[in-house]
């Protein structure tokens, strides 16, 4: 246990630096994960949990740093993995080890992650685990719920505005992903709604203020840029003609007619 505590102390010292050394923190986290597994940091019954309260709190603290480290490293698979492990401590062992100060910050972060990937059903599944009071009043949860509401109502300008008022610094990366998701939704709507649109108007709707940004976005969506600077979606909006199976339809009508005659 002493060796694990020494590693954790070194990790917190590195993580506390601004900016932290992500490479060094990653190495320490890898060592701590191995050490915690050897200690069987997830107890199998209530008696084990009571006797290993100190280890549980240490493991939870390590995972909380691991979650934020994965965001800083932009490792989404690691984020999902660490959050899945961390929720065991937040929900299953809360009565034994108490509530962490970082609990709602990281649960809110997870909600934002799900929203940024347009995983609405998973978002609501996680939301159902929280109390009504937390949903309505918590400083980390309530703003994320508001973002989901803006998306449902199509008030995308509110999403762009919220980018500068995230509840915590660690939310910024997922907020950027959410903005990109929203822009893709707006882009898809533009393609369906317009035959042509100027680059200026498209940029305004997408909240892009630099000319190169709308150019990059148009290239990503494979928009056709005309010589006059307008984007054309005529080719996209014209649906290919579908041939009607006239003979088959005629045969079905005659068959129905014969059936009716038999009934009469």
CSV table of C-alpha atoms in Angstrom, one decimal:
chain,number,residue,atom,x,y,z
A,1,UNK,CA,0.0,0.0,0.0
A,2,UNK,CA,2.9,2.4,0.8
A,3,UNK,CA,4.3,2.0,-2.7
A,4,UNK,CA,0.9,2.8,-4.2
A,5,UNK,CA,0.5,5.8,-2.1
A,6,UNK,CA,4.0,7.0,-3.1
A,7,UNK,CA,3.1,6.7,-6.8
A,8,UNK,CA,-0.2,8.5,-6.2
A,9,UNK,CA,1.6,11.3,-4.5
A,10,UNK,CA,3.9,11.6,-7.4
A,11,UNK,CA,1.0,11.6,-9.8
A,12,UNK,CA,-0.9,14.3,-8.0
A,13,UNK,CA,2.3,16.5,-8.0
A,14,UNK,CA,2.7,16.1,-11.7
A,15,UNK,CA,-1.1,16.5,-12.4
A,16,UNK,CA,-1.1,19.7,-10.3
A,17,UNK,CA,1.4,21.4,-12.6
A,18,UNK,CA,0.0,23.8,-15.2
A,19,UNK,CA,0.2,22.5,-17.9
A,20,UNK,CA,0.7,19.0,-16.6
A,21,UNK,CA,3.2,16.7,-18.3
A,22,UNK,CA,0.7,14.3,-19.9
A,23,UNK,CA,3.4,11.8,-20.9
A,24,UNK,CA,4.7,11.5,-17.3
A,25,UNK,CA,1.2,11.4,-15.9
A,26,UNK,CA,0.3,8.6,-18.4
A,27,UNK,CA,3.3,6.5,-17.3
A,28,UNK,CA,2.4,7.0,-13.6
A,29,UNK,CA,-1.2,6.1,-14.3
A,30,UNK,CA,-0.2,2.8,-16.0
A,31,UNK,CA,1.9,1.9,-13.0
A,32,UNK,CA,-0.9,2.7,-10.6
A,33,UNK,CA,-3.4,0.7,-12.6
A,34,UNK,CA,-1.2,-2.4,-12.4
A,35,UNK,CA,-0.6,-1.8,-8.6
A,36,UNK,CA,-4.3,-1.4,-7.9
A,37,UNK,CA,-5.2,-4.5,-9.9
A,38,UNK,CA,-2.8,-6.5,-7.7
A,39,UNK,CA,-4.4,-5.0,-4.6
A,40,UNK,CA,-7.9,-6.1,-5.9
A,41,UNK,CA,-9.2,-2.6,-5.5
A,42,UNK,CA,-12.8,-3.6,-6.4
A,43,UNK,CA,-14.0,-5.6,-3.4
A,44,UNK,CA,-16.3,-8.6,-4.0
A,45,UNK,CA,-18.5,-8.2,-0.9
A,46,UNK,CA,-19.6,-5.7,1.8
A,47,UNK,CA,-17.1,-6.8,4.4
A,48,UNK,CA,-14.2,-6.4,2.0
A,49,UNK,CA,-15.4,-2.9,1.1
A,50,UNK,CA,-15.6,-1.8,4.7
A,51,UNK,CA,-12.1,-3.1,5.5
A,52,UNK,CA,-10.5,-1.5,2.4
A,53,UNK,CA,-12.1,1.9,2.5
A,54,UNK,CA,-8.8,3.7,2.2
A,55,UNK,CA,-7.9,1.7,-0.9
A,56,UNK,CA,-11.2,2.4,-2.4
A,57,UNK,CA,-10.8,6.2,-2.0
A,58,UNK,CA,-7.3,6.0,-3.4
A,59,UNK,CA,-8.5,4.0,-6.5
A,60,UNK,CA,-11.4,6.5,-7.0
A,61,UNK,CA,-9.0,9.4,-6.9
A,62,UNK,CA,-6.6,7.7,-9.4
A,63,UNK,CA,-9.5,7.0,-11.8
A,64,UNK,CA,-10.7,10.6,-11.5
A,65,UNK,CA,-7.3,11.8,-12.7
A,66,UNK,CA,-7.3,9.2,-15.4
A,67,UNK,CA,-10.6,10.4,-16.7
A,68,UNK,CA,-9.3,14.0,-17.0
A,69,UNK,CA,-6.0,12.8,-18.4
A,70,UNK,CA,-7.8,10.9,-21.2
A,71,UNK,CA,-9.7,14.1,-22.2
A,72,UNK,CA,-6.4,16.0,-22.2
A,73,UNK,CA,-4.9,13.3,-24.4
A,74,UNK,CA,-8.1,13.2,-26.6
A,75,UNK,CA,-8.3,9.5,-26.0
A,76,UNK,CA,-12.0,8.8,-26.2
A,77,UNK,CA,-11.8,5.0,-25.8
A,78,UNK,CA,-9.8,5.5,-22.6
A,79,UNK,CA,-12.3,8.1,-21.4
A,80,UNK,CA,-15.2,5.6,-21.8
A,81,UNK,CA,-13.2,2.9,-20.0
A,82,UNK,CA,-12.2,5.0,-17.0
A,83,UNK,CA,-15.7,6.5,-16.7
A,84,UNK,CA,-17.3,3.0,-16.6
A,85,UNK,CA,-14.9,2.0,-13.8
A,86,UNK,CA,-15.3,5.2,-11.9
A,87,UNK,CA,-19.1,5.0,-11.8
A,88,UNK,CA,-18.8,1.9,-9.7
A,89,UNK,CA,-17.3,4.1,-6.9
A,90,UNK,CA,-19.8,6.9,-7.4
A,91,UNK,CA,-22.9,4.7,-7.3
A,92,UNK,CA,-22.1,1.3,-5.7
A,93,UNK,CA,-19.7,2.3,-2.9
A,94,UNK,CA,-21.0,5.8,-2.2
A,95,UNK,CA,-22.3,4.8,1.2
A,96,UNK,CA,-19.0,3.3,2.2
A,97,UNK,CA,-16.5,5.9,1.0
A,98,UNK,CA,-18.7,9.0,0.7
A,99,UNK,CA,-19.2,11.4,-2.1
A,100,UNK,CA,-16.3,12.7,-4.1
A,101,UNK,CA,-15.9,16.5,-4.7
A,102,UNK,CA,-15.3,15.7,-8.4
A,103,UNK,CA,-18.3,13.4,-8.8
A,104,UNK,CA,-20.7,15.8,-10.5
A,105,UNK,CA,-18.0,17.5,-12.5
A,106,UNK,CA,-17.0,14.2,-14.1
A,107,UNK,CA,-20.6,12.9,-14.5
A,108,UNK,CA,-21.4,16.2,-16.2
A,109,UNK,CA,-18.4,15.7,-18.4
A,110,UNK,CA,-19.6,12.2,-19.3
A,111,UNK,CA,-23.0,13.7,-20.2
A,112,UNK,CA,-21.4,16.2,-22.5
A,113,UNK,CA,-19.3,13.5,-24.1
A,114,UNK,CA,-22.5,11.5,-25.0
A,115,UNK,CA,-24.2,14.6,-26.3
A,116,UNK,CA,-21.2,15.5,-28.4
A,117,UNK,CA,-21.5,12.1,-30.1
A,118,UNK,CA,-25.2,12.5,-30.6
A,119,UNK,CA,-25.8,9.5,-28.3
A,120,UNK,CA,-29.1,10.9,-27.0
A,121,UNK,CA,-30.5,7.6,-25.7
A,122,UNK,CA,-27.3,6.9,-23.7
A,123,UNK,CA,-27.5,10.5,-22.5
A,124,UNK,CA,-30.9,10.0,-21.0
A,125,UNK,CA,-30.0,6.6,-19.5
A,126,UNK,CA,-27.2,8.4,-17.5
A,127,UNK,CA,-29.5,11.2,-16.6
A,128,UNK,CA,-32.0,8.8,-15.0
A,129,UNK,CA,-29.3,7.8,-12.5
A,130,UNK,CA,-29.3,11.3,-11.0
A,131,UNK,CA,-31.9,12.9,-8.6
A,132,UNK,CA,-34.3,15.6,-9.8
A,133,UNK,CA,-32.6,18.1,-7.4
A,134,UNK,CA,-29.2,17.4,-8.9
A,135,UNK,CA,-30.5,17.7,-12.5
A,136,UNK,CA,-32.2,21.0,-11.8
A,137,UNK,CA,-29.7,22.7,-9.5
A,138,UNK,CA,-26.2,21.2,-9.9
A,139,UNK,CA,-23.7,23.6,-11.5
A,140,UNK,CA,-22.2,20.9,-13.7
A,141,UNK,CA,-25.3,18.9,-14.7
A,142,UNK,CA,-27.8,21.7,-15.3
A,143,UNK,CA,-25.9,23.5,-18.1
A,144,UNK,CA,-25.4,20.2,-20.0
A,145,UNK,CA,-29.2,19.5,-19.7
A,146,UNK,CA,-29.7,23.0,-21.2
A,147,UNK,CA,-27.5,22.2,-24.1
A,148,UNK,CA,-29.6,19.1,-24.9
A,149,UNK,CA,-32.7,21.2,-24.7
A,150,UNK,CA,-31.2,23.7,-27.2
A,151,UNK,CA,-30.5,20.9,-29.6
A,152,UNK,CA,-34.0,19.5,-29.3
A,153,UNK,CA,-35.4,22.9,-30.0
A,154,UNK,CA,-33.0,23.7,-32.9
A,155,UNK,CA,-31.6,26.7,-31.0
A,156,UNK,CA,-28.1,26.1,-32.3
A,157,UNK,CA,-27.0,29.7,-31.7
A,158,UNK,CA,-27.2,28.9,-28.0
A,159,UNK,CA,-24.8,26.1,-28.4
A,160,UNK,CA,-22.2,28.4,-30.0
A,161,UNK,CA,-22.7,30.9,-27.2
A,162,UNK,CA,-22.3,28.3,-24.5
A,163,UNK,CA,-18.9,27.4,-25.8
A,164,UNK,CA,-17.3,30.3,-23.9
A,165,UNK,CA,-19.2,29.5,-20.6
A,166,UNK,CA,-18.4,25.8,-19.9
A,167,UNK,CA,-18.7,24.7,-16.3
A,168,UNK,CA,-15.1,23.6,-16.1
A,169,UNK,CA,-12.0,23.9,-18.2
A,170,UNK,CA,-11.9,20.1,-18.9
A,171,UNK,CA,-15.3,20.4,-20.7
A,172,UNK,CA,-13.7,22.5,-23.5
A,173,UNK,CA,-12.6,19.6,-25.7
A,174,UNK,CA,-16.0,17.9,-25.7
A,175,UNK,CA,-17.7,21.3,-26.2
A,176,UNK,CA,-15.6,21.7,-29.3
A,177,UNK,CA,-16.8,18.2,-30.5
A,178,UNK,CA,-20.4,19.2,-29.8
A,179,UNK,CA,-20.1,22.4,-31.8
A,180,UNK,CA,-18.8,20.3,-34.7
A,181,UNK,CA,-21.7,17.9,-34.4
A,182,UNK,CA,-24.1,20.8,-34.4
A,183,UNK,CA,-22.4,22.3,-37.5
A,184,UNK,CA,-22.8,19.0,-39.3
A,185,UNK,CA,-26.5,19.0,-38.5
A,186,UNK,CA,-26.8,22.6,-39.8
A,187,UNK,CA,-24.8,21.7,-42.9
A,188,UNK,CA,-27.2,18.8,-43.6
A,189,UNK,CA,-30.2,21.1,-43.2
A,190,UNK,CA,-28.6,23.7,-45.6
A,191,UNK,CA,-28.1,20.9,-48.2
A,192,UNK,CA,-31.8,20.0,-48.0
A,193,UNK,CA,-33.2,23.5,-47.8
A,194,UNK,CA,-31.3,25.4,-50.5
A,195,UNK,CA,-30.5,25.0,-54.1
A,196,UNK,CA,-27.8,27.7,-53.8
A,197,UNK,CA,-26.4,29.7,-50.9
A,198,UNK,CA,-23.6,32.2,-50.8
A,199,UNK,CA,-20.5,31.4,-48.8
A,200,UNK,CA,-21.2,34.4,-46.6
A,201,UNK,CA,-24.7,33.3,-45.7
A,202,UNK,CA,-23.5,29.7,-45.1
A,203,UNK,CA,-20.8,30.9,-42.8
A,204,UNK,CA,-23.3,33.0,-40.9
A,205,UNK,CA,-25.6,30.0,-40.3
A,206,UNK,CA,-22.6,27.8,-39.3
A,207,UNK,CA,-21.2,30.5,-37.0
A,208,UNK,CA,-17.9,30.5,-38.9
A,209,UNK,CA,-16.2,33.9,-39.0
A,210,UNK,CA,-13.0,33.2,-40.9
A,211,UNK,CA,-13.3,32.6,-44.7
A,212,UNK,CA,-10.9,29.6,-44.6
A,213,UNK,CA,-13.2,27.9,-42.1
A,214,UNK,CA,-16.2,27.9,-44.4
A,215,UNK,CA,-14.0,26.7,-47.2
A,216,UNK,CA,-12.7,23.8,-45.1
A,217,UNK,CA,-16.2,22.9,-44.0
A,218,UNK,CA,-17.5,23.0,-47.5
A,219,UNK,CA,-14.7,20.7,-48.7
A,220,UNK,CA,-15.4,18.3,-45.8
A,221,UNK,CA,-19.1,18.1,-46.8
A,222,UNK,CA,-18.1,17.9,-50.5
A,223,UNK,CA,-20.1,21.1,-51.4
A,224,UNK,CA,-19.8,22.3,-54.9
A,225,UNK,CA,-18.4,25.9,-55.0
A,226,UNK,CA,-19.3,27.8,-58.1
A,227,UNK,CA,-17.2,30.6,-59.8
A,228,UNK,CA,-19.4,33.3,-58.2
A,229,UNK,CA,-18.7,32.1,-54.7
A,230,UNK,CA,-22.0,30.4,-54.1
A,231,UNK,CA,-22.4,26.8,-53.0
A,232,UNK,CA,-24.7,24.8,-55.2
A,233,UNK,CA,-26.7,21.8,-54.0
A,234,UNK,CA,-28.8,21.3,-57.2
A,235,UNK,CA,-27.3,17.9,-57.9
A,236,UNK,CA,-28.0,16.7,-54.3
A,237,UNK,CA,-31.6,17.9,-54.3
A,238,UNK,CA,-32.6,16.2,-57.6
A,239,UNK,CA,-33.7,12.6,-56.8
A,240,UNK,CA,-33.1,10.0,-59.5
A,241,UNK,CA,-36.2,8.9,-61.3
A,242,UNK,CA,-37.7,5.7,-60.3
A,243,UNK,CA,-39.3,3.5,-62.8
A,244,UNK,CA,-42.8,2.3,-61.8
A,245,UNK,CA,-43.4,-1.4,-62.2
A,246,UNK,CA,-46.5,-0.8,-64.4
A,247,UNK,CA,-47.0,-4.5,-65.4
A,248,UNK,CA,-46.8,-5.8,-61.9
A,249,UNK,CA,-49.2,-3.1,-60.7
A,250,UNK,CA,-51.7,-3.9,-63.5
A,251,UNK,CA,-51.6,-7.6,-62.6
A,252,UNK,CA,-52.2,-6.8,-58.9
A,253,UNK,CA,-55.2,-4.5,-59.8
A,254,UNK,CA,-56.7,-7.3,-62.0
A,255,UNK,CA,-56.2,-9.8,-59.3
A,256,UNK,CA,-58.0,-7.6,-56.7
A,257,UNK,CA,-60.9,-7.1,-59.2
A,258,UNK,CA,-61.2,-10.9,-59.7
A,259,UNK,CA,-61.2,-11.4,-55.9
A,260,UNK,CA,-63.9,-8.8,-55.5
A,261,UNK,CA,-66.1,-10.5,-58.2
A,262,UNK,CA,-65.8,-13.8,-56.4
A,263,UNK,CA,-66.8,-12.3,-53.1
A,264,UNK,CA,-69.9,-10.6,-54.6
